[in-house]
PDB file of C-alpha atoms and ligand atoms in Angstrom:
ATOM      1  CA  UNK Q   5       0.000   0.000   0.000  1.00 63.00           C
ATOM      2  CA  UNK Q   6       1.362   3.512  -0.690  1.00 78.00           C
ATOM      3  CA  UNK Q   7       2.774   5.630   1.985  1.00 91.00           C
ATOM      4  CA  UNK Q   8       0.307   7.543   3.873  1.00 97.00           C
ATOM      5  CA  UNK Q   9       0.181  11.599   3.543  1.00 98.00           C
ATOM      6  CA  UNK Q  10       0.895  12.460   7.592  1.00 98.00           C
ATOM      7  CA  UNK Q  11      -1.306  15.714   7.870  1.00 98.00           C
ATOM      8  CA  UNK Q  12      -1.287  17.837  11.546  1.00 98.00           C
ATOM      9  CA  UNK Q  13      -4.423  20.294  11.587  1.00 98.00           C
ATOM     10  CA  UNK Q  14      -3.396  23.092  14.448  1.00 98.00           C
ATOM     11  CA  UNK Q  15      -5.604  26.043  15.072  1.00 98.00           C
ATOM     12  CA  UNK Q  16      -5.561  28.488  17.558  1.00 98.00           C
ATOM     13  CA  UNK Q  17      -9.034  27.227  19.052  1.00 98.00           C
ATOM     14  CA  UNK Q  18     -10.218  30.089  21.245  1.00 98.00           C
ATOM     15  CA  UNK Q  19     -12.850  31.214  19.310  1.00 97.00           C
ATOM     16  CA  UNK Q  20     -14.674  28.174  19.184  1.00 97.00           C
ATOM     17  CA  UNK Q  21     -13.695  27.484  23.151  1.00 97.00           C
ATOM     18  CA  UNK Q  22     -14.951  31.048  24.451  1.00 97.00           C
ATOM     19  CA  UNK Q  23     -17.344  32.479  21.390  1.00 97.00           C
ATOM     20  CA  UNK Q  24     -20.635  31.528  21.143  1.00 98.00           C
ATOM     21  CA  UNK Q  25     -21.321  32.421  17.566  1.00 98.00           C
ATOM     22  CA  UNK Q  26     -18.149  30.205  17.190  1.00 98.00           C
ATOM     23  CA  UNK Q  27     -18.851  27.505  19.365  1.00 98.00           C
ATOM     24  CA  UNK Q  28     -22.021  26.755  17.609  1.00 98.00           C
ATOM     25  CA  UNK Q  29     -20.634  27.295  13.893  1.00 98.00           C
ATOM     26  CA  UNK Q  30     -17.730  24.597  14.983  1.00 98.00           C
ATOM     27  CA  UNK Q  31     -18.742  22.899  17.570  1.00 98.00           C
ATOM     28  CA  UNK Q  32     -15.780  20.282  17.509  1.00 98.00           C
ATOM     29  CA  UNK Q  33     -13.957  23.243  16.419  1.00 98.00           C
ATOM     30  CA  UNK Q  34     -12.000  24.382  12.994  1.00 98.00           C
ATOM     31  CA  UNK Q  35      -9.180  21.639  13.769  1.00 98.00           C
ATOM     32  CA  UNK Q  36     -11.805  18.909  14.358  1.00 98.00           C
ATOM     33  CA  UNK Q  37     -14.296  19.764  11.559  1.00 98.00           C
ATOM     34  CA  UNK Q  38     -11.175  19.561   8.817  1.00 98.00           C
ATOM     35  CA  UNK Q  39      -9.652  16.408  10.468  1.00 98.00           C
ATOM     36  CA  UNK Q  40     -13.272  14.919  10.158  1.00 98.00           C
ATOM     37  CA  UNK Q  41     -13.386  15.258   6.224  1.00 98.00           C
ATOM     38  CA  UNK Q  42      -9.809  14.501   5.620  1.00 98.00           C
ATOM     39  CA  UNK Q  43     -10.349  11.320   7.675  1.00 98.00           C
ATOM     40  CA  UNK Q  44     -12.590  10.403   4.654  1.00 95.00           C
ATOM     41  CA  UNK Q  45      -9.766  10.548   2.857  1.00 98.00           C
ATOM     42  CA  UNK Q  46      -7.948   6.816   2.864  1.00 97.00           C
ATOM     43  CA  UNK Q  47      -4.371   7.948   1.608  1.00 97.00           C
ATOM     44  CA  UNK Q  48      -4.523  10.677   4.835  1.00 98.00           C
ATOM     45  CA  UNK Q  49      -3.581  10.162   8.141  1.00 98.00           C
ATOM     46  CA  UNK Q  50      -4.637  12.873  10.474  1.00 98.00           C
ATOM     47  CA  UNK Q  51      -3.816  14.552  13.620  1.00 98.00           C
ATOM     48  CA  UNK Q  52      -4.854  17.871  15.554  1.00 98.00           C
ATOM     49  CA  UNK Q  53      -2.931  20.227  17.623  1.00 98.00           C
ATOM     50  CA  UNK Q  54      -4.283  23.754  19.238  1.00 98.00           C
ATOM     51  CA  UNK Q  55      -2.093  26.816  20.961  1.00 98.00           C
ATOM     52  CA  UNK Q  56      -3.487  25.510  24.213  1.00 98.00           C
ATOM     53  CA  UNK Q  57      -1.725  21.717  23.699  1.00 98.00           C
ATOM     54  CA  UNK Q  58       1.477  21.301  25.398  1.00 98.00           C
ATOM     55  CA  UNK Q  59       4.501  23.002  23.490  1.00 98.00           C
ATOM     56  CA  UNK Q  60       1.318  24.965  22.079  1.00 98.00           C
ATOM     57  CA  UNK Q  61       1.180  21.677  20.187  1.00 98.00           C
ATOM     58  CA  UNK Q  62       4.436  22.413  17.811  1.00 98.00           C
ATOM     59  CA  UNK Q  63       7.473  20.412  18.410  1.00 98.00           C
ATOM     60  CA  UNK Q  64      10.570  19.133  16.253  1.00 98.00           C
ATOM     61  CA  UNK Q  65       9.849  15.495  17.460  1.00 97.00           C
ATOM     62  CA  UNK Q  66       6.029  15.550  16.428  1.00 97.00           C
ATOM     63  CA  UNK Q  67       6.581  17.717  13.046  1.00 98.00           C
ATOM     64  CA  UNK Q  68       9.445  16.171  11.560  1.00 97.00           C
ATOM     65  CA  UNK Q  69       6.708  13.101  11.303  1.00 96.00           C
ATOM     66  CA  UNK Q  70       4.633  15.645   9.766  1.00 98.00           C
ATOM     67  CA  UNK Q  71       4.438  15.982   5.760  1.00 98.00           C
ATOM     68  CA  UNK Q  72       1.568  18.339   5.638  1.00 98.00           C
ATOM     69  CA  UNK Q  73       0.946  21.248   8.216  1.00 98.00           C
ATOM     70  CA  UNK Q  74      -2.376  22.941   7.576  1.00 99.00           C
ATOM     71  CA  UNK Q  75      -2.865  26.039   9.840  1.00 98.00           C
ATOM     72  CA  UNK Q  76      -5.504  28.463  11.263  1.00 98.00           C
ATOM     73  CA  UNK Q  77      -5.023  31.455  13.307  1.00 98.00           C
ATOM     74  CA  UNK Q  78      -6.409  35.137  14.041  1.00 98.00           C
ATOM     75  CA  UNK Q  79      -6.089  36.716  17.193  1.00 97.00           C
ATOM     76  CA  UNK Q  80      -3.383  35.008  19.290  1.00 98.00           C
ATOM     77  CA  UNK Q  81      -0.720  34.694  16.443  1.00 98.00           C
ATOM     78  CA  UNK Q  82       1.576  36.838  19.096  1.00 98.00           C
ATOM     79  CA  UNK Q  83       1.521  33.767  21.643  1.00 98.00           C
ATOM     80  CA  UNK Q  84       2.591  32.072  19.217  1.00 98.00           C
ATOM     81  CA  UNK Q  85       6.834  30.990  20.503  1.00 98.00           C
ATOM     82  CA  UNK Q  86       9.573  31.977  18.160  1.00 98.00           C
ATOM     83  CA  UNK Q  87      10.734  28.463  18.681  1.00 98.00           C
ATOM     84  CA  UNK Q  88       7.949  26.989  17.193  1.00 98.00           C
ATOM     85  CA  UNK Q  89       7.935  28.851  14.166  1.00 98.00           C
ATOM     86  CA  UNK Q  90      11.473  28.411  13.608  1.00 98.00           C
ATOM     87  CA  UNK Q  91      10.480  24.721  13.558  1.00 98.00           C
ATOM     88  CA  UNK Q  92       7.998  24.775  11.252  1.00 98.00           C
ATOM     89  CA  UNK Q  93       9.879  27.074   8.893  1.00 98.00           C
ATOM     90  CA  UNK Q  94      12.751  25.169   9.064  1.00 98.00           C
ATOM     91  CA  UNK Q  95      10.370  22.227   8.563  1.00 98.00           C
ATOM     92  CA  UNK Q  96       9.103  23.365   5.414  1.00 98.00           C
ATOM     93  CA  UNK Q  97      12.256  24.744   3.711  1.00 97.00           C
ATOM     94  CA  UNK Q  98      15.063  22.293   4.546  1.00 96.00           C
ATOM     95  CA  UNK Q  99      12.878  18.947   4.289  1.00 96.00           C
ATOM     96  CA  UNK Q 100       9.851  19.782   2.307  1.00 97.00           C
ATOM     97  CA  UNK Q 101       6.773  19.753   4.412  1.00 98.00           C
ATOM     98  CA  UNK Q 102       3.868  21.398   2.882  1.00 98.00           C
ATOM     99  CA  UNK Q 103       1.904  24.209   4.460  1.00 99.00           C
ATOM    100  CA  UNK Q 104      -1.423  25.597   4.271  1.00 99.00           C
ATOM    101  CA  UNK Q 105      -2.381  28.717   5.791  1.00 99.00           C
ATOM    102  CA  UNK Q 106      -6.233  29.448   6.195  1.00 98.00           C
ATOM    103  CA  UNK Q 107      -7.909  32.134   6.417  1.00 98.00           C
ATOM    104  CA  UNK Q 108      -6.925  35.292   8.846  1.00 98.00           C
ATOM    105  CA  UNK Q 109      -3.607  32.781   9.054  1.00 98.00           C
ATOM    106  CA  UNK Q 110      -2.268  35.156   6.662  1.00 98.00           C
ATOM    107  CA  UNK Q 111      -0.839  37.593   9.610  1.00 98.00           C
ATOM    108  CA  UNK Q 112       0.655  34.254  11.477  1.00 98.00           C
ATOM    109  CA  UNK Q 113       4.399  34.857  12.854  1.00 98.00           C
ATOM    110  CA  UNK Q 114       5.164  31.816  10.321  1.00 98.00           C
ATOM    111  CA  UNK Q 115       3.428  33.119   6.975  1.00 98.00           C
ATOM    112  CA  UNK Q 116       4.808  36.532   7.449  1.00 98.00           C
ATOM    113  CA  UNK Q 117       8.530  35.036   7.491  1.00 98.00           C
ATOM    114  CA  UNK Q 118       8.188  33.110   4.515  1.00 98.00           C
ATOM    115  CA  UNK Q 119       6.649  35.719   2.579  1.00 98.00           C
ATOM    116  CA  UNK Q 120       9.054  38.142   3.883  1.00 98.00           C
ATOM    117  CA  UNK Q 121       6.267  41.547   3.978  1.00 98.00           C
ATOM    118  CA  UNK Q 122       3.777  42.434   6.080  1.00 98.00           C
ATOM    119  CA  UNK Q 123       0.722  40.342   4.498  1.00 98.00           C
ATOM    120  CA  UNK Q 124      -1.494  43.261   5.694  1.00 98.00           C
ATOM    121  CA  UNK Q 125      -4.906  43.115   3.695  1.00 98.00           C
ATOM    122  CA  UNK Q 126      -8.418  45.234   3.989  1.00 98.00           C
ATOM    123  CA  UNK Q 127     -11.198  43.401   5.617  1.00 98.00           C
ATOM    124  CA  UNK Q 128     -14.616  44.142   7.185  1.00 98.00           C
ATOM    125  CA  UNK Q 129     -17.703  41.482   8.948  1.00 97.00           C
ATOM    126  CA  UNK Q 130     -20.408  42.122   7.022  1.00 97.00           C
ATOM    127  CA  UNK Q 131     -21.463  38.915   6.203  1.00 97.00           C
ATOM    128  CA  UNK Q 132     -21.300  39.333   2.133  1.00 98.00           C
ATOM    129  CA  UNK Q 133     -21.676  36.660  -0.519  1.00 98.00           C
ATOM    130  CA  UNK Q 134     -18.160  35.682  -2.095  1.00 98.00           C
ATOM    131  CA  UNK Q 135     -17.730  34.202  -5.316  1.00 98.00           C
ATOM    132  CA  UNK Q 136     -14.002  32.511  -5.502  1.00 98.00           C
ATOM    133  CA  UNK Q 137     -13.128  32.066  -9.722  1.00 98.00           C
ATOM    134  CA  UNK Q 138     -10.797  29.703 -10.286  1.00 98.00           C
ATOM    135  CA  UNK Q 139      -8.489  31.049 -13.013  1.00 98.00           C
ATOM    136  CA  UNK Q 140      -5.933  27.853 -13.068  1.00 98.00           C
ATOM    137  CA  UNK Q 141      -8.324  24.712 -14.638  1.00 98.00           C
ATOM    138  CA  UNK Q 142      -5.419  23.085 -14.984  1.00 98.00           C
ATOM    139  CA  UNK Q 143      -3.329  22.931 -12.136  1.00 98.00           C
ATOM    140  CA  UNK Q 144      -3.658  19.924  -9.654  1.00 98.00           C
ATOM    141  CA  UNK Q 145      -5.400  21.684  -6.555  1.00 98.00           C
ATOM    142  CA  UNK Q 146      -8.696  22.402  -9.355  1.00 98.00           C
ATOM    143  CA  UNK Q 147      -8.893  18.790 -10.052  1.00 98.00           C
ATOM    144  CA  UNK Q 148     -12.843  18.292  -9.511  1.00 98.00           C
ATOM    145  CA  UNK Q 149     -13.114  22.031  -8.610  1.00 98.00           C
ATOM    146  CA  UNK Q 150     -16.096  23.972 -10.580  1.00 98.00           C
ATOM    147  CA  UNK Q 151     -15.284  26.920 -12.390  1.00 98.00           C
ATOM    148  CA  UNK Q 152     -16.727  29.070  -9.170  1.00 98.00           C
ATOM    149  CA  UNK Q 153     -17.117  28.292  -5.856  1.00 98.00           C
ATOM    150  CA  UNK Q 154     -19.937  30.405  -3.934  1.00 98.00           C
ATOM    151  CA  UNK Q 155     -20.086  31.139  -0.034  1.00 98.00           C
ATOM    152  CA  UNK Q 156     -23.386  32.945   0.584  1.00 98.00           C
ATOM    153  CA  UNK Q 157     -21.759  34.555   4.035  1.00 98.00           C
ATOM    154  CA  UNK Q 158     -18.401  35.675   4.618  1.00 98.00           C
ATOM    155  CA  UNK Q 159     -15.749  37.747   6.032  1.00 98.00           C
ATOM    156  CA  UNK Q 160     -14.406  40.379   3.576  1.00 98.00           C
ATOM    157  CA  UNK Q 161     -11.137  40.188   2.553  1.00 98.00           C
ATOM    158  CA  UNK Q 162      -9.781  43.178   0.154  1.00 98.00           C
ATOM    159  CA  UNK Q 163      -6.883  44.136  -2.548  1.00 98.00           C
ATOM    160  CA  UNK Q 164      -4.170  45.044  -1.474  1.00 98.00           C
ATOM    161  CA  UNK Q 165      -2.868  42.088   0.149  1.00 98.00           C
ATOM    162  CA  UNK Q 166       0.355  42.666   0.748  1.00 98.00           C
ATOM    163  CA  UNK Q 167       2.089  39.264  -0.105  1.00 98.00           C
ATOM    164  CA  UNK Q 168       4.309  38.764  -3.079  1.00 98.00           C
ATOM    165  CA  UNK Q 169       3.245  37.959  -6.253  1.00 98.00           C
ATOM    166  CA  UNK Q 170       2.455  34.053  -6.272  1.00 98.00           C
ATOM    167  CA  UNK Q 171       4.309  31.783  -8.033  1.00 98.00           C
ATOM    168  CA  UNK Q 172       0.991  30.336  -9.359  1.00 98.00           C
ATOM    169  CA  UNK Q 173      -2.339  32.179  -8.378  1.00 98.00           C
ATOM    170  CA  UNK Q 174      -5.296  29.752  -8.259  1.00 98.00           C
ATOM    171  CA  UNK Q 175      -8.581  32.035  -7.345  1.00 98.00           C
ATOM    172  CA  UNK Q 176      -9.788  35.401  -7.305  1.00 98.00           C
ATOM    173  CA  UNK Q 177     -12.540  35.910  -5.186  1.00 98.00           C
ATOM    174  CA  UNK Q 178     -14.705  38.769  -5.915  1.00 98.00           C
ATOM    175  CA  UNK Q 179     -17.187  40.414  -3.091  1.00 98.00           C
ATOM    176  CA  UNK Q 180     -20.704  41.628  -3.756  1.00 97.00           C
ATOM    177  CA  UNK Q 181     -19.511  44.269  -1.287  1.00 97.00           C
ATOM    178  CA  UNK Q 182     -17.215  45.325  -4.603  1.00 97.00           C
ATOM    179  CA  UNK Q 183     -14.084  43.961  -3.672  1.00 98.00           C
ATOM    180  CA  UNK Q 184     -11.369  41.027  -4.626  1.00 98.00           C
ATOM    181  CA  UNK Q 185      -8.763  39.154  -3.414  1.00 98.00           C
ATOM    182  CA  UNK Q 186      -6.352  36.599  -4.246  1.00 98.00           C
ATOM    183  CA  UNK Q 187      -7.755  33.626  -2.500  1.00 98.00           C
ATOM    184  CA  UNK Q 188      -5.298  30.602  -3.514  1.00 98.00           C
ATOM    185  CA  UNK Q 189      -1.750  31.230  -3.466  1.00 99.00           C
ATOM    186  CA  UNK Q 190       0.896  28.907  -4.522  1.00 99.00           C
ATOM    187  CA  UNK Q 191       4.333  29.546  -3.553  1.00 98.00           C
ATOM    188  CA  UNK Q 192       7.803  27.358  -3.376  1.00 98.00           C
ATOM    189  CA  UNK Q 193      10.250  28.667  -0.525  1.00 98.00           C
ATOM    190  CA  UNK Q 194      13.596  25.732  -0.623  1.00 96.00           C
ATOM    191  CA  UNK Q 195      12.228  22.582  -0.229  1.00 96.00           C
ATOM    192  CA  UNK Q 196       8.455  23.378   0.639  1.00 98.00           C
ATOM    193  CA  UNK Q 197       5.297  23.966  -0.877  1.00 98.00           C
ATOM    194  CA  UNK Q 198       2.406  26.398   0.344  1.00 99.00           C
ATOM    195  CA  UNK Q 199      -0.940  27.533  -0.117  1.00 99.00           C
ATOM    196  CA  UNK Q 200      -2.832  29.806   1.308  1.00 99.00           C
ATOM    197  CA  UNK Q 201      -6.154  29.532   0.879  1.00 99.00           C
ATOM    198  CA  UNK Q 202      -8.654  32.325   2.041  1.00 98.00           C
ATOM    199  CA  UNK Q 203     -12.113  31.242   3.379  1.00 98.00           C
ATOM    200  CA  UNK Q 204     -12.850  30.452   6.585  1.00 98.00           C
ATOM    201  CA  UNK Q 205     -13.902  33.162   9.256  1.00 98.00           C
ATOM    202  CA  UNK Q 206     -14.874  31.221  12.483  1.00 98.00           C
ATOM    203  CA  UNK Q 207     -18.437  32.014  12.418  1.00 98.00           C
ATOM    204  CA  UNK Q 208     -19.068  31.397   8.832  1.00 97.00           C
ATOM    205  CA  UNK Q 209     -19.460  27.944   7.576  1.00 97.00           C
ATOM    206  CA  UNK Q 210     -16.962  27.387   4.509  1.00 98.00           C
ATOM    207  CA  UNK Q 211     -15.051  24.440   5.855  1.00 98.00           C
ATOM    208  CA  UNK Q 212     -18.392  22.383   5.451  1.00 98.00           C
ATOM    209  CA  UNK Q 213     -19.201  23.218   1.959  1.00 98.00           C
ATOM    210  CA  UNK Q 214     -17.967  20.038  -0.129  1.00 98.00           C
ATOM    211  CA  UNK Q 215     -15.797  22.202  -3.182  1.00 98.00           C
ATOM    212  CA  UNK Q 216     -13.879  23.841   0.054  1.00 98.00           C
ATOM    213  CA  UNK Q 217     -13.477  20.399   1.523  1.00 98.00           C
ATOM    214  CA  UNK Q 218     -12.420  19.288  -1.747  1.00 98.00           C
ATOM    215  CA  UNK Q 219      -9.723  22.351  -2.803  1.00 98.00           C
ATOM    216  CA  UNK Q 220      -8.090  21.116   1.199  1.00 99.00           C
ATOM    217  CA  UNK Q 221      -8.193  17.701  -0.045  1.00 98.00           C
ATOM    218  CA  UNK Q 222      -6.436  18.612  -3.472  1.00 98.00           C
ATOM    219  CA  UNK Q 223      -3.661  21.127  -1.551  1.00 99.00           C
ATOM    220  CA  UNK Q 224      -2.911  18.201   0.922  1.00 98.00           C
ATOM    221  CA  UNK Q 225      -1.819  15.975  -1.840  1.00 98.00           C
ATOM    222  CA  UNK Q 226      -0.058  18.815  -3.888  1.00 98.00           C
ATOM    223  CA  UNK Q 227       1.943  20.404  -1.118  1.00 98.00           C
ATOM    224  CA  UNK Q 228       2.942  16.924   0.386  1.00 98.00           C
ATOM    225  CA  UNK Q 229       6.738  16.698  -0.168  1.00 97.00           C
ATOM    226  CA  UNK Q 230       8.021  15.295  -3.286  1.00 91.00           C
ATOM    227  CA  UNK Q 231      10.750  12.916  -2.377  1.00 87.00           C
ATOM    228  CA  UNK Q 232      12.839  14.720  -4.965  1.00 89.00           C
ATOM    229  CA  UNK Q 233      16.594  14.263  -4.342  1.00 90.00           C
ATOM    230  CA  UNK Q 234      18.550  16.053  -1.580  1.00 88.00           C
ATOM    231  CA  UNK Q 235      20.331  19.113  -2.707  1.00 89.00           C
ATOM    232  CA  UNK Q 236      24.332  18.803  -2.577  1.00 89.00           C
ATOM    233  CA  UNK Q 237      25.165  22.546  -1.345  1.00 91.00           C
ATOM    234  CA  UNK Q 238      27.966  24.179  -1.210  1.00 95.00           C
ATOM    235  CA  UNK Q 239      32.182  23.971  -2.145  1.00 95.00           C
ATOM    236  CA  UNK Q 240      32.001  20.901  -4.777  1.00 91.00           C
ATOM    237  CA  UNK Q 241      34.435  19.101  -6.890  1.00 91.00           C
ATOM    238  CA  UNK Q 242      33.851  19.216 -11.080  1.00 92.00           C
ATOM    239  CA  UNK Q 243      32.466  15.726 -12.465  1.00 91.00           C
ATOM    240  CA  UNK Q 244      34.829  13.545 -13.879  1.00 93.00           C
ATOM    241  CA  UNK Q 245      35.981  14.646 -17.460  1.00 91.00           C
ATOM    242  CA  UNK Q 246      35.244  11.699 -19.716  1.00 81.00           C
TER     243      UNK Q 246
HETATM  244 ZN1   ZN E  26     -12.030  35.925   9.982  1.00 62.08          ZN
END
């Protein structure tokens, strides 16, 4: 049988602890709801962590059995212990784990090093249909996708979002409050792939709509590492002449 994708869901999980708007939307919260469908998944194997765990849940020993971080944050991204995101950095660009930053995860201590600016956006609550295009059919995080994917309430995210231009950019949301936003963002940094992908605001419902479930599903496989050969770095000899 082929080697299982090792995925760790952490969120932050105060929201859905001390919110009540939260607490009902995700009742098992964020972490639990995704490690539910991905569990349907039989090539996945699936853990949780939250801030609150011990080690806030982040640890060499647990991650470097990790190939596939996914990630959700918003207000307690300062707790969060320069050790551990040295970890998962390191994680991602010396051996390759993939990473997958949801939602307000965009201002994480971890997503702002790898992007290296201030991934500032505009935002509002005003509970406003989105409508994410996606503008890459071919690339393998669309695979079953629909050309759209509509949320009838969400949290407004806005242009500018200060991130650097992706390497590949998947969807464009647009707003009926007039806005867009670049919603799926593929980037390399060494050895790692991410994507950051843009729904989920803790008391709206995208992580149970099925083409949400399915673009995690899709980003899992995609971002899990490669097994491509180790790069040989540094002073090095010429080949043989023949
Ligand atoms: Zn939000």
């Amino acid at each position: 049988m082929a080697k299982k994708i090792k995925v760790l869901v952490w969120n932050e999980f105060r929201h859905e602890k001390y919110e009540e708007s939260a607490k009902n939307m995700y009742p098992k919260g964020i972490h639990g709801t995704i490690r539910d469908f991905l569990s349907n998944e039989t090539d996945f194997e699936v853990r949780t962590a939250t801030l609150d765990d011990p080690q806030q849940g982040i640890s060499e020993e647990l991650l470097k059995d990790i190939d596939v971080l996914i990630y959700w944050g918003h207000n307690y991204h300062d707790e969060v212990r320069d050790e551990a995101v040295e970890i998962i950095s390191k994680r991602i660009i010396h051996d390759g784990m993939g990473f997958i930053p949801l939602h307000s995860s965009h201002e994480s201590k971890i997503f702002r090093k790898l992007m290296g600016t201030t991934c500032l956006l505009k935002w509002r609550e005003a509970n406003e249909k989105e409508r994410l295009w996606l503008i890459e059919p071919g690339h393998p995080i669309a695979n079953g996708i629909p050309e759209y994917i509509e949320i009838e309430h969400e949290e407004t995210y806005g242009e500018r979002f200060d991130i650097p231009t992706p390497d590949t950019l998947l969807f464009i949301s647009w707003f009926d409050g007039g806005e867009v936003f670049r919603s799926g963002c593929c980037y390399i940094r060494g050895m790692g792939k991410i994507f950051y992908f843009r729904p989920g605001h803790e008391i709206c419902g995208a992580y149970y709509i099925p083409e949400i479930q399915q673009v995690i599903k899709n980003a899992v496989r995609w971002a899990a590492p490669s097994n491509g050969p180790i790069p040989i770095l540094g002073k090095a000899r010429p080949f043989p002449r023949t």
